[in-house]
Amino acid sequence: MAVDPKKNTKSVYTQEQLLKIGERLKELRIQKGFSNYENFAFSHDLPRSQYGRYENGEDMRLSSLIKVLEAMGVTLEEFFNENFK
Amino acid sequence: MAVDPKKNTKSVYTQEQLLKIGERLKELRIQKGFSNYENFAFSHDLPRSQYGRYENGEDMRLSSLIKVLEAMGVTLEEFFNENFK
């Protein structure tokens, strides 16, 4: 994934963490029985395309992550526990 | 802290989580030996007033939280572990 250093000032570490968060969201969404992210977003009143970007590791506001986790019935502690690898 | 329902559409749950995140940041900052948040922010090249707002529970981007935790030498797993009460 080529990153334009001028445009994107996030460190590699930050980008890696955001990608891990996206992967964890996807893993939990599938665990909750939603093979398709759009169905998950639609049935939880979350903006579909935006939720798709979250799973792809795009930056988001903390309040958005909290809202998604609330829809999944997952706490922040559970989200970032030992499975957050 | 009176909240204007019209202006602020965050749920009570989200606001509580953001306040907990702020308190956890403050707890860790003090543990790292910085009794004053401005000194901590200044010596870690973080915008001082903005960092103060984070400790007060204001919403922030995930990349901002990751950057602050990187400065503290704390991982997301450690931040949200059992001490995140």
mmCIF file with all atom_site columns, C-alpha atoms in Angstrom:
data_model
loop_
_atom_site.group_PDB
_atom_site.id
_atom_site.type_symbol
_atom_site.label_atom_id
_atom_site.label_alt_id
_atom_site.label_comp_id
_atom_site.label_asym_id
_atom_site.label_entity_id
_atom_site.label_seq_id
_atom_site.pdbx_PDB_ins_code
_atom_site.Cartn_x
_atom_site.Cartn_y
_atom_site.Cartn_z
_atom_site.occupancy
_atom_site.B_iso_or_equiv
_atom_site.pdbx_formal_charge
_atom_site.auth_seq_id
_atom_site.auth_comp_id
_atom_site.auth_asym_id
_atom_site.auth_atom_id
_atom_site.pdbx_PDB_model_num
ATOM 1   C CA . MET A 1 1  ? 0.000   0.000   0.000  1.00 0.00 ? 1  MET A CA 1
ATOM 2   C CA . ALA A 1 2  ? 2.115   2.992   -1.298 1.00 0.00 ? 2  ALA A CA 1
ATOM 3   C CA . VAL A 1 3  ? 1.690   5.970   1.018  1.00 0.00 ? 3  VAL A CA 1
ATOM 4   C CA . ASP A 1 4  ? 2.352   9.530   -0.192 1.00 0.00 ? 4  ASP A CA 1
ATOM 5   C CA . PRO A 1 5  ? 4.595   10.851  2.623  1.00 0.00 ? 5  PRO A CA 1
ATOM 6   C CA . LYS A 1 6  ? 3.670   14.460  1.834  1.00 0.00 ? 6  LYS A CA 1
ATOM 7   C CA . LYS A 1 7  ? -0.074  13.860  2.019  1.00 0.00 ? 7  LYS A CA 1
ATOM 8   C CA . ASN A 1 8  ? -0.216  11.449  4.905  1.00 0.00 ? 8  ASN A CA 1
ATOM 9   C CA . THR A 1 9  ? 1.548   12.537  8.085  1.00 0.00 ? 9  THR A CA 1
ATOM 10  C CA . LYS A 1 10 ? 0.579   9.475   10.149 1.00 0.00 ? 10 LYS A CA 1
ATOM 11  C CA . SER A 1 11 ? 3.527   7.390   11.329 1.00 0.00 ? 11 SER A CA 1
ATOM 12  C CA . VAL A 1 12 ? 3.879   3.822   10.098 1.00 0.00 ? 12 VAL A CA 1
ATOM 13  C CA . TYR A 1 13 ? 3.102   2.695   13.652 1.00 0.00 ? 13 TYR A CA 1
ATOM 14  C CA . THR A 1 14 ? -0.192  4.626   13.666 1.00 0.00 ? 14 THR A CA 1
ATOM 15  C CA . GLN A 1 15 ? -1.180  3.218   10.283 1.00 0.00 ? 15 GLN A CA 1
ATOM 16  C CA . GLU A 1 16 ? -0.402  -0.318  11.483 1.00 0.00 ? 16 GLU A CA 1
ATOM 17  C CA . GLN A 1 17 ? -2.572  0.214   14.576 1.00 0.00 ? 17 GLN A CA 1
ATOM 18  C CA . LEU A 1 18 ? -5.456  1.557   12.471 1.00 0.00 ? 18 LEU A CA 1
ATOM 19  C CA . LEU A 1 19 ? -5.219  -1.465  10.153 1.00 0.00 ? 19 LEU A CA 1
ATOM 20  C CA . LYS A 1 20 ? -5.255  -3.791  13.197 1.00 0.00 ? 20 LYS A CA 1
ATOM 21  C CA . ILE A 1 21 ? -8.357  -2.008  14.493 1.00 0.00 ? 21 ILE A CA 1
ATOM 22  C CA . GLY A 1 22 ? -10.033 -2.489  11.112 1.00 0.00 ? 22 GLY A CA 1
ATOM 23  C CA . GLU A 1 23 ? -9.175  -6.177  11.060 1.00 0.00 ? 23 GLU A CA 1
ATOM 24  C CA . ARG A 1 24 ? -10.462 -6.610  14.623 1.00 0.00 ? 24 ARG A CA 1
ATOM 25  C CA . LEU A 1 25 ? -13.763 -4.902  13.659 1.00 0.00 ? 25 LEU A CA 1
ATOM 26  C CA . LYS A 1 26 ? -14.127 -7.267  10.692 1.00 0.00 ? 26 LYS A CA 1
ATOM 27  C CA . GLU A 1 27 ? -13.332 -10.329 12.850 1.00 0.00 ? 27 GLU A CA 1
ATOM 28  C CA . LEU A 1 28 ? -15.951 -9.335  15.441 1.00 0.00 ? 28 LEU A CA 1
ATOM 29  C CA . ARG A 1 29 ? -18.550 -8.429  12.801 1.00 0.00 ? 29 ARG A CA 1
ATOM 30  C CA . ILE A 1 30 ? -18.199 -11.913 11.248 1.00 0.00 ? 30 ILE A CA 1
ATOM 31  C CA . GLN A 1 31 ? -18.317 -13.517 14.722 1.00 0.00 ? 31 GLN A CA 1
ATOM 32  C CA . LYS A 1 32 ? -21.632 -11.706 15.255 1.00 0.00 ? 32 LYS A CA 1
ATOM 33  C CA . GLY A 1 33 ? -22.961 -13.541 12.185 1.00 0.00 ? 33 GLY A CA 1
ATOM 34  C CA . PHE A 1 34 ? -22.692 -10.807 9.545  1.00 0.00 ? 34 PHE A CA 1
ATOM 35  C CA . SER A 1 35 ? -20.728 -12.100 6.559  1.00 0.00 ? 35 SER A CA 1
ATOM 36  C CA . ASN A 1 36 ? -21.423 -8.804  4.745  1.00 0.00 ? 36 ASN A CA 1
ATOM 37  C CA . TYR A 1 37 ? -20.344 -5.492  6.307  1.00 0.00 ? 37 TYR A CA 1
ATOM 38  C CA . GLU A 1 38 ? -23.128 -3.573  4.583  1.00 0.00 ? 38 GLU A CA 1
ATOM 39  C CA . ASN A 1 39 ? -25.829 -5.736  6.185  1.00 0.00 ? 39 ASN A CA 1
ATOM 40  C CA . PHE A 1 40 ? -24.169 -5.249  9.559  1.00 0.00 ? 40 PHE A CA 1
ATOM 41  C CA . ALA A 1 41 ? -24.003 -1.472  9.127  1.00 0.00 ? 41 ALA A CA 1
ATOM 42  C CA . PHE A 1 42 ? -27.552 -1.222  7.753  1.00 0.00 ? 42 PHE A CA 1
ATOM 43  C CA . SER A 1 43 ? -29.111 -3.327  10.535 1.00 0.00 ? 43 SER A CA 1
ATOM 44  C CA . HIS A 1 44 ? -27.277 -1.271  13.201 1.00 0.00 ? 44 HIS A CA 1
ATOM 45  C CA . ASP A 1 45 ? -28.112 2.123   11.725 1.00 0.00 ? 45 ASP A CA 1
ATOM 46  C CA . LEU A 1 46 ? -24.474 2.860   10.878 1.00 0.00 ? 46 LEU A CA 1
ATOM 47  C CA . PRO A 1 47 ? -23.461 4.644   7.653  1.00 0.00 ? 47 PRO A CA 1
ATOM 48  C CA . ARG A 1 48 ? -22.534 1.758   5.320  1.00 0.00 ? 48 ARG A CA 1
ATOM 49  C CA . SER A 1 49 ? -19.693 3.190   3.253  1.00 0.00 ? 49 SER A CA 1
ATOM 50  C CA . GLN A 1 50 ? -18.182 4.868   6.286  1.00 0.00 ? 50 GLN A CA 1
ATOM 51  C CA . TYR A 1 51 ? -18.272 1.605   8.264  1.00 0.00 ? 51 TYR A CA 1
ATOM 52  C CA . GLY A 1 52 ? -16.572 -0.119  5.328  1.00 0.00 ? 52 GLY A CA 1
ATOM 53  C CA . ARG A 1 53 ? -13.741 2.434   5.534  1.00 0.00 ? 53 ARG A CA 1
ATOM 54  C CA . TYR A 1 54 ? -13.362 1.730   9.264  1.00 0.00 ? 54 TYR A CA 1
ATOM 55  C CA . GLU A 1 55 ? -12.802 -1.984  8.516  1.00 0.00 ? 55 GLU A CA 1
ATOM 56  C CA . ASN A 1 56 ? -10.172 -0.948  5.950  1.00 0.00 ? 56 ASN A CA 1
ATOM 57  C CA . GLY A 1 57 ? -8.152  0.848   8.601  1.00 0.00 ? 57 GLY A CA 1
ATOM 58  C CA . GLU A 1 58 ? -9.167  4.423   7.964  1.00 0.00 ? 58 GLU A CA 1
ATOM 59  C CA . ASP A 1 59 ? -8.882  6.867   10.864 1.00 0.00 ? 59 ASP A CA 1
ATOM 60  C CA . MET A 1 60 ? -12.072 7.586   12.800 1.00 0.00 ? 60 MET A CA 1
ATOM 61  C CA . ARG A 1 61 ? -13.243 9.511   15.837 1.00 0.00 ? 61 ARG A CA 1
ATOM 62  C CA . LEU A 1 62 ? -13.201 7.666   19.183 1.00 0.00 ? 62 LEU A CA 1
ATOM 63  C CA . SER A 1 63 ? -16.946 8.342   19.459 1.00 0.00 ? 63 SER A CA 1
ATOM 64  C CA . SER A 1 64 ? -17.463 6.471   16.173 1.00 0.00 ? 64 SER A CA 1
ATOM 65  C CA . LEU A 1 65 ? -15.515 3.433   17.426 1.00 0.00 ? 65 LEU A CA 1
ATOM 66  C CA . ILE A 1 66 ? -17.489 3.512   20.688 1.00 0.00 ? 66 ILE A CA 1
ATOM 67  C CA . LYS A 1 67 ? -20.764 3.660   18.717 1.00 0.00 ? 67 LYS A CA 1
ATOM 68  C CA . VAL A 1 68 ? -19.773 0.684   16.528 1.00 0.00 ? 68 VAL A CA 1
ATOM 69  C CA . LEU A 1 69 ? -18.671 -1.352  19.563 1.00 0.00 ? 69 LEU A CA 1
ATOM 70  C CA . GLU A 1 70 ? -21.924 -0.477  21.325 1.00 0.00 ? 70 GLU A CA 1
ATOM 71  C CA . ALA A 1 71 ? -23.794 -1.855  18.277 1.00 0.00 ? 71 ALA A CA 1
ATOM 72  C CA . MET A 1 72 ? -21.687 -5.040  18.500 1.00 0.00 ? 72 MET A CA 1
ATOM 73  C CA . GLY A 1 73 ? -22.223 -5.327  22.267 1.00 0.00 ? 73 GLY A CA 1
ATOM 74  C CA . VAL A 1 74 ? -18.466 -5.249  22.835 1.00 0.00 ? 74 VAL A CA 1
ATOM 75  C CA . THR A 1 75 ? -16.654 -3.087  25.399 1.00 0.00 ? 75 THR A CA 1
ATOM 76  C CA . LEU A 1 76 ? -13.415 -1.200  24.674 1.00 0.00 ? 76 LEU A CA 1
ATOM 77  C CA . GLU A 1 77 ? -11.644 -3.569  27.126 1.00 0.00 ? 77 GLU A CA 1
ATOM 78  C CA . GLU A 1 78 ? -12.882 -6.618  25.200 1.00 0.00 ? 78 GLU A CA 1
ATOM 79  C CA . PHE A 1 79 ? -12.026 -5.048  21.849 1.00 0.00 ? 79 PHE A CA 1
ATOM 80  C CA . PHE A 1 80 ? -8.416  -4.306  22.800 1.00 0.00 ? 80 PHE A CA 1
ATOM 81  C CA . ASN A 1 81 ? -7.792  -7.459  24.831 1.00 0.00 ? 81 ASN A CA 1
ATOM 82  C CA . GLU A 1 82 ? -5.293  -10.216 24.007 1.00 0.00 ? 82 GLU A CA 1
ATOM 83  C CA . ASN A 1 83 ? -7.039  -10.910 20.670 1.00 0.00 ? 83 ASN A CA 1
ATOM 84  C CA . PHE A 1 84 ? -6.037  -7.445  19.448 1.00 0.00 ? 84 PHE A CA 1
ATOM 85  C CA . LYS A 1 85 ? -2.884  -8.792  17.780 1.00 0.00 ? 85 LYS A CA 1
ATOM 86  C CA . MET B 1 1  ? -21.240 19.397  33.026 1.00 0.00 ? 1  MET B CA 1
ATOM 87  C CA . ALA B 1 2  ? -24.541 20.536  31.339 1.00 0.00 ? 2  ALA B CA 1
ATOM 88  C CA . VAL B 1 3  ? -24.811 19.089  27.837 1.00 0.00 ? 3  VAL B CA 1
ATOM 89  C CA . ASP B 1 4  ? -26.915 20.807  25.167 1.00 0.00 ? 4  ASP B CA 1
ATOM 90  C CA . PRO B 1 5  ? -28.916 17.876  23.745 1.00 0.00 ? 5  PRO B CA 1
ATOM 91  C CA . LYS B 1 6  ? -29.494 19.670  20.432 1.00 0.00 ? 6  LYS B CA 1
ATOM 92  C CA . LYS B 1 7  ? -25.821 20.401  19.868 1.00 0.00 ? 7  LYS B CA 1
ATOM 93  C CA . ASN B 1 8  ? -24.307 17.201  21.172 1.00 0.00 ? 8  ASN B CA 1
ATOM 94  C CA . THR B 1 9  ? -25.656 14.015  19.584 1.00 0.00 ? 9  THR B CA 1
ATOM 95  C CA . LYS B 1 10 ? -23.316 11.635  21.474 1.00 0.00 ? 10 LYS B CA 1
ATOM 96  C CA . SER B 1 11 ? -25.086 9.113   23.677 1.00 0.00 ? 11 SER B CA 1
ATOM 97  C CA . VAL B 1 12 ? -24.571 9.232   27.432 1.00 0.00 ? 12 VAL B CA 1
ATOM 98  C CA . TYR B 1 13 ? -22.671 5.930   27.111 1.00 0.00 ? 13 TYR B CA 1
ATOM 99  C CA . THR B 1 14 ? -20.264 7.452   24.558 1.00 0.00 ? 14 THR B CA 1
ATOM 100 C CA . GLN B 1 15 ? -19.696 10.512  26.731 1.00 0.00 ? 15 GLN B CA 1
ATOM 101 C CA . GLU B 1 16 ? -18.986 8.284   29.744 1.00 0.00 ? 16 GLU B CA 1
ATOM 102 C CA . GLN B 1 17 ? -16.444 6.288   27.734 1.00 0.00 ? 17 GLN B CA 1
ATOM 103 C CA . LEU B 1 18 ? -14.727 9.469   26.531 1.00 0.00 ? 18 LEU B CA 1
ATOM 104 C CA . LEU B 1 19 ? -14.521 10.762  30.121 1.00 0.00 ? 19 LEU B CA 1
ATOM 105 C CA . LYS B 1 20 ? -13.028 7.400   31.224 1.00 0.00 ? 20 LYS B CA 1
ATOM 106 C CA . ILE B 1 21 ? -10.448 7.652   28.442 1.00 0.00 ? 21 ILE B CA 1
ATOM 107 C CA . GLY B 1 22 ? -9.542  11.163  29.622 1.00 0.00 ? 22 GLY B CA 1
ATOM 108 C CA . GLU B 1 23 ? -9.163  10.011  33.216 1.00 0.00 ? 23 GLU B CA 1
ATOM 109 C CA . ARG B 1 24 ? -7.010  7.060   32.126 1.00 0.00 ? 24 ARG B CA 1
ATOM 110 C CA . LEU B 1 25 ? -4.753  9.425   30.110 1.00 0.00 ? 25 LEU B CA 1
ATOM 111 C CA . LYS B 1 26 ? -4.354  11.647  33.175 1.00 0.00 ? 26 LYS B CA 1
ATOM 112 C CA . GLU B 1 27 ? -3.608  8.663   35.442 1.00 0.00 ? 27 GLU B CA 1
ATOM 113 C CA . LEU B 1 28 ? -0.897  7.397   33.051 1.00 0.00 ? 28 LEU B CA 1
ATOM 114 C CA . ARG B 1 29 ? 0.567   10.870  32.490 1.00 0.00 ? 29 ARG B CA 1
ATOM 115 C CA . ILE B 1 30 ? 0.994   11.289  36.290 1.00 0.00 ? 30 ILE B CA 1
ATOM 116 C CA . GLN B 1 31 ? 2.426   7.754   36.557 1.00 0.00 ? 31 GLN B CA 1
ATOM 117 C CA . LYS B 1 32 ? 5.016   8.800   33.968 1.00 0.00 ? 32 LYS B CA 1
ATOM 118 C CA . GLY B 1 33 ? 6.108   11.552  36.350 1.00 0.00 ? 33 GLY B CA 1
ATOM 119 C CA . PHE B 1 34 ? 4.369   14.570  34.797 1.00 0.00 ? 34 PHE B CA 1
ATOM 120 C CA . SER B 1 35 ? 2.270   16.334  37.431 1.00 0.00 ? 35 SER B CA 1
ATOM 121 C CA . ASN B 1 36 ? 1.434   19.038  34.861 1.00 0.00 ? 36 ASN B CA 1
ATOM 122 C CA . TYR B 1 37 ? -0.249  18.079  31.567 1.00 0.00 ? 37 TYR B CA 1
ATOM 123 C CA . GLU B 1 38 ? 1.286   21.043  29.732 1.00 0.00 ? 38 GLU B CA 1
ATOM 124 C CA . ASN B 1 39 ? 4.833   19.897  30.549 1.00 0.00 ? 39 ASN B CA 1
ATOM 125 C CA . PHE B 1 40 ? 3.959   16.414  29.365 1.00 0.00 ? 40 PHE B CA 1
ATOM 126 C CA . ALA B 1 41 ? 2.486   17.698  26.095 1.00 0.00 ? 41 ALA B CA 1
ATOM 127 C CA . PHE B 1 42 ? 5.354   20.154  25.508 1.00 0.00 ? 42 PHE B CA 1
ATOM 128 C CA . SER B 1 43 ? 8.097   17.600  26.141 1.00 0.00 ? 43 SER B CA 1
ATOM 129 C CA . HIS B 1 44 ? 6.400   15.090  23.799 1.00 0.00 ? 44 HIS B CA 1
ATOM 130 C CA . ASP B 1 45 ? 5.725   17.550  20.994 1.00 0.00 ? 45 ASP B CA 1
ATOM 131 C CA . LEU B 1 46 ? 1.953   17.339  21.444 1.00 0.00 ? 46 LEU B CA 1
ATOM 132 C CA . PRO B 1 47 ? -0.308  20.410  21.123 1.00 0.00 ? 47 PRO B CA 1
ATOM 133 C CA . ARG B 1 48 ? -0.782  21.515  24.749 1.00 0.00 ? 48 ARG B CA 1
ATOM 134 C CA . SER B 1 49 ? -4.332  22.871  24.795 1.00 0.00 ? 49 SER B CA 1
ATOM 135 C CA . GLN B 1 50 ? -5.538  20.028  22.607 1.00 0.00 ? 50 GLN B CA 1
ATOM 136 C CA . TYR B 1 51 ? -3.958  17.422  24.898 1.00 0.00 ? 51 TYR B CA 1
ATOM 137 C CA . GLY B 1 52 ? -5.660  19.132  27.865 1.00 0.00 ? 52 GLY B CA 1
ATOM 138 C CA . ARG B 1 53 ? -9.027  18.679  26.114 1.00 0.00 ? 53 ARG B CA 1
ATOM 139 C CA . TYR B 1 54 ? -8.277  14.972  25.615 1.00 0.00 ? 54 TYR B CA 1
ATOM 140 C CA . GLU B 1 55 ? -7.785  14.538  29.379 1.00 0.00 ? 55 GLU B CA 1
ATOM 141 C CA . ASN B 1 56 ? -11.127 16.308  29.896 1.00 0.00 ? 56 ASN B CA 1
ATOM 142 C CA . GLY B 1 57 ? -12.930 13.694  27.853 1.00 0.00 ? 57 GLY B CA 1
ATOM 143 C CA . GLU B 1 58 ? -13.287 15.492  24.543 1.00 0.00 ? 58 GLU B CA 1
ATOM 144 C CA . ASP B 1 59 ? -13.651 13.368  21.423 1.00 0.00 ? 59 ASP B CA 1
ATOM 145 C CA . MET B 1 60 ? -10.485 12.793  19.375 1.00 0.00 ? 60 MET B CA 1
ATOM 146 C CA . ARG B 1 61 ? -9.323  10.883  16.339 1.00 0.00 ? 61 ARG B CA 1
ATOM 147 C CA . LEU B 1 62 ? -7.996  7.349   16.914 1.00 0.00 ? 62 LEU B CA 1
ATOM 148 C CA . SER B 1 63 ? -4.700  8.459   15.332 1.00 0.00 ? 63 SER B CA 1
ATOM 149 C CA . SER B 1 64 ? -4.405  11.161  18.024 1.00 0.00 ? 64 SER B CA 1
ATOM 150 C CA . LEU B 1 65 ? -4.925  8.633   20.822 1.00 0.00 ? 65 LEU B CA 1
ATOM 151 C CA . ILE B 1 66 ? -2.371  6.295   19.208 1.00 0.00 ? 66 ILE B CA 1
ATOM 152 C CA . LYS B 1 67 ? 0.134   9.178   18.963 1.00 0.00 ? 67 LYS B CA 1
ATOM 153 C CA . VAL B 1 68 ? -0.347  10.128  22.652 1.00 0.00 ? 68 VAL B CA 1
ATOM 154 C CA . LEU B 1 69 ? 0.006   6.490   23.760 1.00 0.00 ? 69 LEU B CA 1
ATOM 155 C CA . GLU B 1 70 ? 3.131   6.147   21.612 1.00 0.00 ? 70 GLU B CA 1
ATOM 156 C CA . ALA B 1 71 ? 4.562   9.174   23.457 1.00 0.00 ? 71 ALA B CA 1
ATOM 157 C CA . MET B 1 72 ? 3.695   7.500   26.776 1.00 0.00 ? 72 MET B CA 1
ATOM 158 C CA . GLY B 1 73 ? 5.169   4.171   25.659 1.00 0.00 ? 73 GLY B CA 1
ATOM 159 C CA . VAL B 1 74 ? 1.827   2.457   26.279 1.00 0.00 ? 74 VAL B CA 1
ATOM 160 C CA . THR B 1 75 ? 0.071   0.076   23.852 1.00 0.00 ? 75 THR B CA 1
ATOM 161 C CA . LEU B 1 76 ? -3.680  0.179   23.136 1.00 0.00 ? 76 LEU B CA 1
ATOM 162 C CA . GLU B 1 77 ? -3.978  -3.216  24.902 1.00 0.00 ? 77 GLU B CA 1
ATOM 163 C CA . GLU B 1 78 ? -2.299  -1.827  28.033 1.00 0.00 ? 78 GLU B CA 1
ATOM 164 C CA . PHE B 1 79 ? -4.377  1.360   27.909 1.00 0.00 ? 79 PHE B CA 1
ATOM 165 C CA . PHE B 1 80 ? -7.691  -0.493  27.767 1.00 0.00 ? 80 PHE B CA 1
ATOM 166 C CA . ASN B 1 81 ? -6.777  -3.334  30.123 1.00 0.00 ? 81 ASN B CA 1
ATOM 167 C CA . GLU B 1 82 ? -8.381  -4.061  33.509 1.00 0.00 ? 82 GLU B CA 1
ATOM 168 C CA . ASN B 1 83 ? -7.347  -0.640  34.823 1.00 0.00 ? 83 ASN B CA 1
ATOM 169 C CA . PHE B 1 84 ? -9.659  1.035   32.300 1.00 0.00 ? 84 PHE B CA 1
ATOM 170 C CA . LYS B 1 85 ? -12.484 1.217   34.859 1.00 0.00 ? 85 LYS B CA 1
#
